[in-house]
CSV table of C-alpha atoms in Angstrom, one decimal:
chain,number,residue,atom,x,y,z
A,1,MET,CA,0.0,0.0,0.0
A,2,ALA,CA,1.5,3.3,-1.0
A,3,GLN,CA,2.2,5.8,1.7
A,4,SER,CA,0.3,9.0,1.5
A,5,ILE,CA,2.4,12.2,1.4
A,6,PRO,CA,1.1,14.8,3.9
A,7,THR,CA,0.8,18.4,2.8
A,8,ILE,CA,2.5,20.7,5.3
A,9,GLU,CA,1.8,24.4,5.4
A,10,ALA,CA,4.8,26.8,5.5
A,11,ALA,CA,5.5,29.2,8.3
A,12,TYR,CA,8.2,30.9,6.3
A,13,SER,CA,9.4,30.4,2.7
A,14,THR,CA,12.3,31.7,0.7
A,15,LEU,CA,11.0,32.9,-2.6
A,16,SER,CA,12.7,32.1,-5.9
A,17,PRO,CA,14.9,34.9,-7.3
A,18,ALA,CA,14.0,33.8,-10.8
A,19,ALA,CA,10.3,34.0,-10.1
A,20,LEU,CA,10.6,37.5,-8.6
A,21,LEU,CA,12.6,38.6,-11.6
A,22,THR,CA,10.0,37.4,-14.1
A,23,LYS,CA,6.8,38.0,-12.2
A,24,VAL,CA,7.4,41.0,-9.9
A,25,VAL,CA,10.2,43.1,-11.2
A,26,PRO,CA,8.5,43.8,-14.6
A,27,GLN,CA,5.8,45.7,-12.6
A,28,TYR,CA,8.4,48.3,-11.7
A,29,ASP,CA,10.0,51.1,-13.8
A,30,ILE,CA,13.3,49.3,-14.1
A,31,PRO,CA,14.8,49.2,-17.6
A,32,SER,CA,16.4,46.0,-18.7
A,33,PRO,CA,16.7,44.0,-15.4
A,34,THR,CA,19.2,41.2,-15.9
A,35,ALA,CA,19.6,39.3,-12.6
A,36,CYS,CA,18.1,38.8,-9.2
A,37,GLU,CA,20.1,37.3,-6.3
A,38,PHE,CA,19.0,36.3,-2.8
A,39,TRP,CA,21.2,38.6,-0.8
A,40,HIS,CA,20.3,38.6,2.9
A,41,ARG,CA,18.0,36.9,5.4
A,42,GLY,CA,16.7,38.9,8.4
A,43,LEU,CA,13.4,40.1,9.6
A,44,ASN,CA,12.7,40.4,5.9
A,45,ASP,CA,14.3,38.9,2.8
A,46,THR,CA,16.6,41.0,0.7
A,47,TYR,CA,17.4,40.4,-2.9
A,48,LYS,CA,20.0,42.3,-5.0
A,49,LEU,CA,18.5,43.2,-8.4
A,50,SER,CA,20.8,44.1,-11.3
A,51,SER,CA,20.0,45.9,-14.5
A,52,GLU,CA,22.1,47.2,-17.4
A,53,LYS,CA,22.8,50.6,-15.8
A,54,GLU,CA,22.4,50.3,-12.0
A,55,ASN,CA,21.6,48.0,-9.1
A,56,PHE,CA,18.5,47.9,-6.9
A,57,ILE,CA,17.4,46.2,-3.7
A,58,LEU,CA,14.2,44.2,-3.6
A,59,ARG,CA,12.7,43.5,-0.2
A,60,VAL,CA,10.1,40.9,0.6
A,61,TYR,CA,8.5,41.6,4.0
A,62,CYS,CA,7.9,38.5,6.1
A,63,ARG,CA,4.3,37.5,6.7
A,64,ASN,CA,2.6,39.4,9.5
A,65,TRP,CA,5.7,41.5,10.2
A,66,ARG,CA,4.6,44.9,8.8
A,67,THR,CA,1.1,46.0,7.7
A,68,LYS,CA,0.7,47.6,4.3
A,69,SER,CA,0.0,50.9,6.0
A,70,ALA,CA,3.2,50.6,8.1
A,71,ILE,CA,5.2,50.0,4.9
A,72,GLN,CA,3.5,53.0,3.3
A,73,PHE,CA,4.7,55.1,6.2
A,74,GLU,CA,8.3,53.9,5.6
A,75,LEU,CA,8.0,54.7,1.9
A,76,GLU,CA,6.6,58.2,2.5
A,77,ALA,CA,9.4,58.9,4.9
A,78,LEU,CA,12.0,57.9,2.3
A,79,LEU,CA,10.4,60.0,-0.4
A,80,TYR,CA,10.2,63.0,2.0
A,81,LEU,CA,13.8,62.7,3.1
A,82,HIS,CA,14.9,62.5,-0.5
A,83,GLN,CA,12.9,65.5,-1.4
A,84,LYS,CA,14.5,67.5,1.5
A,85,GLY,CA,18.0,66.5,0.4
A,86,ALA,CA,18.9,63.6,2.7
A,87,THR,CA,20.9,60.8,1.0
A,88,VAL,CA,18.7,57.7,1.3
A,89,ALA,CA,17.9,54.6,-0.8
A,90,ILE,CA,15.1,56.0,-3.1
A,91,PRO,CA,12.0,53.9,-3.6
A,92,VAL,CA,11.2,52.8,-7.2
A,93,GLU,CA,7.6,53.3,-8.4
A,94,ARG,CA,5.5,50.7,-10.0
A,95,LYS,CA,4.5,51.3,-13.6
A,96,VAL,CA,0.8,51.6,-12.7
A,97,GLY,CA,1.6,53.8,-9.7
A,98,GLY,CA,2.3,53.1,-6.0
A,99,PHE,CA,5.3,51.3,-4.7
A,100,ILE,CA,4.1,48.2,-2.9
A,101,THR,CA,3.4,44.8,-4.6
A,102,SER,CA,1.4,42.1,-2.9
A,103,ILE,CA,2.4,38.5,-3.6
A,104,LEU,CA,1.0,35.2,-2.5
A,105,ALA,CA,3.7,33.1,-0.9
A,106,PRO,CA,3.1,29.5,0.5
A,107,GLU,CA,2.5,31.0,4.0
A,108,GLY,CA,0.2,33.7,2.8
A,109,GLU,CA,0.3,37.3,1.5
A,110,ARG,CA,3.6,39.2,1.6
A,111,TYR,CA,4.6,42.6,0.4
A,112,VAL,CA,7.4,43.7,-1.9
A,113,MET,CA,9.2,47.1,-2.3
A,114,ILE,CA,12.2,48.0,-4.4
A,115,THR,CA,14.7,50.8,-3.8
A,116,ARG,CA,17.8,51.9,-5.6
A,117,TYR,CA,21.0,50.3,-4.3
A,118,ALA,CA,23.0,52.4,-1.8
A,119,THR,CA,26.3,52.8,-3.6
A,120,GLY,CA,29.5,52.2,-1.6
A,121,GLU,CA,30.2,49.9,1.4
A,122,ILE,CA,29.6,49.8,5.1
A,123,LEU,CA,31.7,52.2,7.2
A,124,LYS,CA,34.5,50.2,8.9
A,125,PHE,CA,34.5,52.1,12.2
A,126,THR,CA,38.2,51.4,12.6
A,127,GLU,CA,38.9,55.0,13.6
A,128,ALA,CA,37.1,58.0,15.1
A,129,GLU,CA,36.8,59.7,11.7
A,130,ASN,CA,34.3,57.0,10.6
A,131,ALA,CA,32.2,57.7,13.7
A,132,ILE,CA,32.3,61.5,13.0
A,133,THR,CA,31.0,60.9,9.4
A,134,PHE,CA,28.2,58.6,10.6
A,135,GLY,CA,27.2,61.0,13.4
A,136,GLN,CA,26.9,63.8,10.8
A,137,ALA,CA,24.8,61.5,8.6
A,138,VAL,CA,22.4,60.5,11.4
A,139,ALA,CA,22.0,64.2,12.3
A,140,ASP,CA,21.2,65.0,8.6
A,141,VAL,CA,18.3,62.5,8.7
A,142,HIS,CA,16.9,64.1,11.8
A,143,HIS,CA,17.3,67.5,10.4
A,144,CYS,CA,15.8,66.7,7.0
A,145,SER,CA,12.8,64.8,8.5
A,146,SER,CA,11.6,67.8,10.5
A,147,GLY,CA,8.1,68.5,9.3
A,148,PHE,CA,7.5,65.0,8.0
A,149,GLN,CA,3.9,63.9,8.6
A,150,SER,CA,2.0,60.8,7.5
A,151,SER,CA,-1.5,59.5,7.9
A,152,SER,CA,-0.4,55.9,7.6
A,153,VAL,CA,-0.6,53.7,10.7
A,154,ARG,CA,2.8,52.9,12.2
A,155,HIS,CA,4.1,51.9,15.6
A,156,THR,CA,5.7,54.7,17.8
A,157,LEU,CA,9.1,54.3,19.3
A,158,ASP,CA,7.7,54.9,22.8
A,159,LEU,CA,8.1,53.2,26.2
A,160,ASN,CA,5.5,50.6,25.3
A,161,HIS,CA,7.1,49.6,22.0
A,162,LEU,CA,10.7,49.7,23.3
A,163,MET,CA,10.2,48.0,26.7
A,164,ASP,CA,6.7,47.0,27.7
A,165,GLN,CA,5.9,44.8,24.7
A,166,PRO,CA,9.4,43.2,24.5
A,167,LEU,CA,9.1,42.4,28.2
A,168,MET,CA,6.0,40.3,27.5
A,169,SER,CA,8.0,38.3,24.9
A,170,ILE,CA,11.0,37.9,27.2
A,171,GLN,CA,9.0,36.7,30.2
A,172,PRO,CA,8.5,33.0,29.2
A,173,TYR,CA,12.3,32.7,28.7
A,174,LEU,CA,13.0,33.9,32.2
A,175,ALA,CA,10.5,31.6,33.9
A,176,HIS,CA,13.3,29.5,35.3
A,177,ARG,CA,15.4,32.6,36.2
A,178,PRO,CA,13.2,34.5,38.7
A,179,SER,CA,16.0,36.8,40.0
A,180,ASP,CA,16.7,37.9,36.4
A,181,TRP,CA,13.0,38.5,35.8
A,182,GLU,CA,12.7,40.6,39.0
A,183,PHE,CA,15.8,42.6,38.0
A,184,LEU,CA,14.4,43.3,34.5
A,185,GLN,CA,11.1,44.4,35.7
A,186,GLY,CA,12.8,46.7,38.2
A,187,LEU,CA,15.0,48.1,35.5
A,188,VAL,CA,12.1,48.8,33.1
A,189,SER,CA,10.2,50.6,36.0
A,190,ARG,CA,13.3,52.7,36.8
A,191,ILE,CA,13.9,53.7,33.2
A,192,SER,CA,10.2,54.7,32.7
A,193,SER,CA,10.4,56.8,35.9
A,194,LEU,CA,13.5,58.6,34.7
A,195,VAL,CA,12.1,59.4,31.3
A,196,ARG,CA,8.8,60.7,32.9
A,197,GLU,CA,10.7,62.7,35.6
A,198,VAL,CA,12.8,64.5,32.9
A,199,GLY,CA,9.6,65.2,31.0
A,200,ILE,CA,8.6,63.4,27.9
A,201,ASN,CA,7.7,66.7,26.1
A,202,ASN,CA,11.1,68.1,27.0
A,203,LEU,CA,13.0,65.6,24.9
A,204,ASP,CA,13.8,66.0,21.2
A,205,TYR,CA,11.0,64.1,19.4
A,206,GLY,CA,10.4,63.4,15.7
A,207,PHE,CA,11.1,60.9,12.9
A,208,CYS,CA,13.8,58.3,13.8
A,209,HIS,CA,15.6,55.8,11.6
A,210,GLY,CA,15.1,53.3,14.5
A,211,ASP,CA,18.1,51.1,13.7
A,212,CYS,CA,21.3,53.3,13.6
A,213,HIS,CA,23.8,50.6,14.4
A,214,GLY,CA,26.1,51.6,11.5
A,215,GLU,CA,25.5,48.7,9.1
A,216,ASN,CA,22.4,50.3,7.5
A,217,ALA,CA,24.4,52.9,5.7
A,218,HIS,CA,27.0,52.8,2.9
A,219,VAL,CA,29.7,55.4,2.3
A,220,HIS,CA,31.0,56.4,-1.1
A,221,HIS,CA,33.5,59.1,-1.6
A,222,GLY,CA,32.7,60.5,1.9
A,223,ASN,CA,29.0,60.5,1.3
A,224,VAL,CA,26.7,58.3,3.5
A,225,THR,CA,23.5,56.8,2.1
A,226,HIS,CA,21.0,55.4,4.6
A,227,PHE,CA,18.9,52.4,3.8
A,228,ASP,CA,16.7,49.8,5.6
A,229,PHE,CA,14.2,52.0,7.4
A,230,ASP,CA,12.2,49.0,8.4
A,231,CYS,CA,12.3,50.0,12.1
A,232,CYS,CA,11.6,53.7,11.6
A,233,GLY,CA,8.9,55.7,13.3
A,234,TYR,CA,8.2,58.7,15.4
A,235,GLY,CA,10.1,58.7,18.7
A,236,TRP,CA,12.7,60.3,20.9
A,237,ARG,CA,15.8,61.0,18.7
A,238,ILE,CA,18.2,60.2,21.5
A,239,TYR,CA,17.2,56.6,20.8
A,240,ASP,CA,19.0,56.7,17.4
A,241,LEU,CA,22.1,58.0,19.2
A,242,ALA,CA,21.8,55.4,21.9
A,243,THR,CA,21.5,52.6,19.4
A,244,PHE,CA,24.9,53.4,18.0
A,245,LYS,CA,26.3,53.6,21.5
A,246,TRP,CA,24.8,50.2,22.3
A,247,VAL,CA,26.4,48.5,19.3
A,248,ILE,CA,29.9,50.0,19.8
A,249,ARG,CA,29.8,49.0,23.5
A,250,LEU,CA,29.0,45.5,22.4
A,251,LEU,CA,32.0,45.6,20.0
A,252,GLY,CA,34.3,47.1,22.6
A,253,LYS,CA,34.8,50.3,20.6
A,254,GLU,CA,32.9,52.8,22.7
A,255,GLU,CA,35.9,54.6,24.0
A,256,MET,CA,37.3,55.0,20.5
A,257,LEU,CA,34.1,56.0,18.7
A,258,TRP,CA,31.4,57.5,20.9
A,259,SER,CA,32.9,61.0,21.4
A,260,GLY,CA,33.6,61.3,17.7
A,261,PHE,CA,30.1,60.2,16.7
A,262,LEU,CA,28.6,62.7,19.2
A,263,ALA,CA,30.8,65.5,17.9
A,264,GLY,CA,29.9,64.7,14.3
A,265,TYR,CA,26.2,64.7,15.2
A,266,ARG,CA,26.4,68.0,17.0
A,267,SER,CA,28.4,69.6,14.2
A,268,VAL,CA,25.2,69.3,12.1
A,269,ARG,CA,22.4,69.4,14.7
A,270,GLU,CA,22.3,70.1,18.4
A,271,MET,CA,21.3,67.5,21.0
A,272,SER,CA,20.7,69.0,24.4
A,273,GLU,CA,22.3,67.8,27.6
A,274,VAL,CA,18.9,67.0,28.9
A,275,ASP,CA,18.5,64.4,26.1
A,276,LEU,CA,22.0,63.2,26.6
A,277,SER,CA,21.4,62.7,30.3
A,278,LEU,CA,19.1,59.8,29.2
A,279,VAL,CA,21.5,58.1,26.8
A,280,GLU,CA,22.2,55.2,29.2
A,281,PRO,CA,18.5,54.5,29.8
A,282,PHE,CA,18.0,54.4,26.1
A,283,VAL,CA,20.9,52.1,25.6
A,284,ALA,CA,19.1,49.8,28.0
A,285,MET,CA,15.9,50.2,26.1
A,286,ARG,CA,17.6,49.3,22.8
A,287,ASP,CA,18.9,46.0,24.3
A,288,ILE,CA,15.6,45.2,25.9
A,289,TRP,CA,13.9,45.9,22.5
A,290,TYR,CA,16.4,43.7,20.7
A,291,PHE,CA,16.1,40.9,23.3
A,292,GLY,CA,12.3,41.0,22.9
A,293,LEU,CA,12.5,41.1,19.1
A,294,ASN,CA,14.4,37.9,19.1
A,295,THR,CA,12.2,36.1,21.6
A,296,ALA,CA,9.1,37.2,19.7
A,297,ASN,CA,10.2,36.6,16.1
A,298,SER,CA,12.8,33.7,16.1
A,299,LEU,CA,11.4,30.8,14.1
A,300,ALA,CA,14.2,28.6,15.4
A,301,LYS,CA,14.2,28.6,19.2
A,302,GLY,CA,17.4,26.6,19.7
A,303,ARG,CA,19.7,29.6,20.1
A,304,LEU,CA,17.5,31.3,22.7
A,305,ASN,CA,19.2,29.3,25.5
A,306,ASP,CA,20.8,30.3,28.8
A,307,GLY,CA,24.0,31.4,27.1
A,308,TYR,CA,22.1,33.8,24.9
A,309,ILE,CA,20.1,35.1,27.9
A,310,ASP,CA,23.3,35.5,29.9
A,311,VAL,CA,24.7,37.9,27.3
A,312,HIS,CA,21.7,40.2,27.6
A,313,MET,CA,21.4,40.0,31.4
A,314,ASP,CA,25.1,40.8,31.9
A,315,PHE,CA,24.9,43.7,29.5
A,316,LEU,CA,21.8,45.1,31.1
A,317,ARG,CA,23.2,44.8,34.6
A,318,ASP,CA,26.2,46.7,33.5
A,319,VAL,CA,24.0,49.5,32.0
A,320,ALA,CA,21.9,49.5,35.1
A,321,GLY,CA,25.1,50.4,37.1
A,322,LYS,CA,25.8,53.2,34.7
A,323,ILE,CA,22.2,54.5,35.0
A,324,LYS,CA,22.5,54.4,38.8
A,325,ALA,CA,25.7,56.4,38.7
A,326,THR,CA,24.6,59.0,36.3
A,327,SER,CA,21.1,59.5,37.7
A,328,GLN,CA,22.3,60.7,41.1
A,329,THR,CA,22.3,64.3,39.6
A,330,PRO,CA,19.6,64.1,36.9
A,331,LEU,CA,18.8,67.1,34.7
A,332,PHE,CA,15.2,67.4,35.5
A,333,VAL,CA,13.1,70.0,33.7
A,334,THR,CA,9.8,71.0,35.2
A,335,GLU,CA,6.7,72.4,33.5
A,336,GLY,CA,7.1,76.1,32.6
A,337,GLN,CA,10.8,75.7,32.0
A,338,GLN,CA,12.8,75.8,28.8
A,339,VAL,CA,15.9,73.8,28.0
A,340,VAL,CA,18.9,75.9,27.1
A,341,GLY,CA,22.0,74.8,25.2
A,342,ASN,CA,24.1,73.6,28.2
A,343,GLY,CA,21.3,71.4,29.5
A,344,ARG,CA,20.3,73.7,32.4
A,345,ALA,CA,16.7,74.9,32.5
A,346,GLN,CA,15.5,78.5,32.7
A,347,GLN,CA,12.0,79.8,33.3
A,348,ASN,CA,10.0,80.9,30.2
């Protein structure tokens, strides 16, 4: 008797580059496309698309990761930044209008967008000069995005998104580590209190890239092009700066790079001492968000073991110590006061 072959649904599929080239790419205004290569697997799938004259990046969003409205927000931000003079990966329009293509993958509907390829290569960050250049480029995005508005529905980079929601995803992985769970809850509560004590409305707020770790930008002849705005949204801009500090601390390069990055940023756009007084709490937020991102979205749970958890808990305990040390003399601003350039507050 022949054995029946079961049909198994897919939770995640890797789409054929050849099929994308023949069925999706022709819908875009790209003359003479020649090749499509699977380039990078992450929260979304990235393909490098080649044509006779230039290269492009084709992104396939994972199922249930971003809504169509959230992707529309990202596209509107890129177009606005380009219009205002920021150097970003420019979206490519469909021949019939719009930028987003819906496709039916084995696991269900997914969305596609295409941008021009960011010429150059990732900054090496082997010396302070690299950090200065990147700091200037991050400030340029913040400066050029002033005034950006969108009616599309998108998450906000607030305390809920950066800490409360990730905490819910992390909790099951700390069920056998009650002291770590107690510490993490206390840290989140402490950070929330610090931000509210300083005053949410007293912090620099606006459009943020949301993932300024340095590898989402290419440099070419000294010019930096930003790409991968998948984590963008409205939020406190100190978060973008803290994200860079987070990654260079993990890489052991904070002492070499942080002051240069900050100097580069402030040579283009000021960041007040009040905002900077919260950089360590936002470094912790970034790690909590990243920890929660992995626990919530990892399809393969094998690497989310005690060794992985140890890395995050050790890092967060170290940051908690820095927060405790720096928050002894916080730069609080009360209602009716105005922040001045040196971080002190004066009455209006």
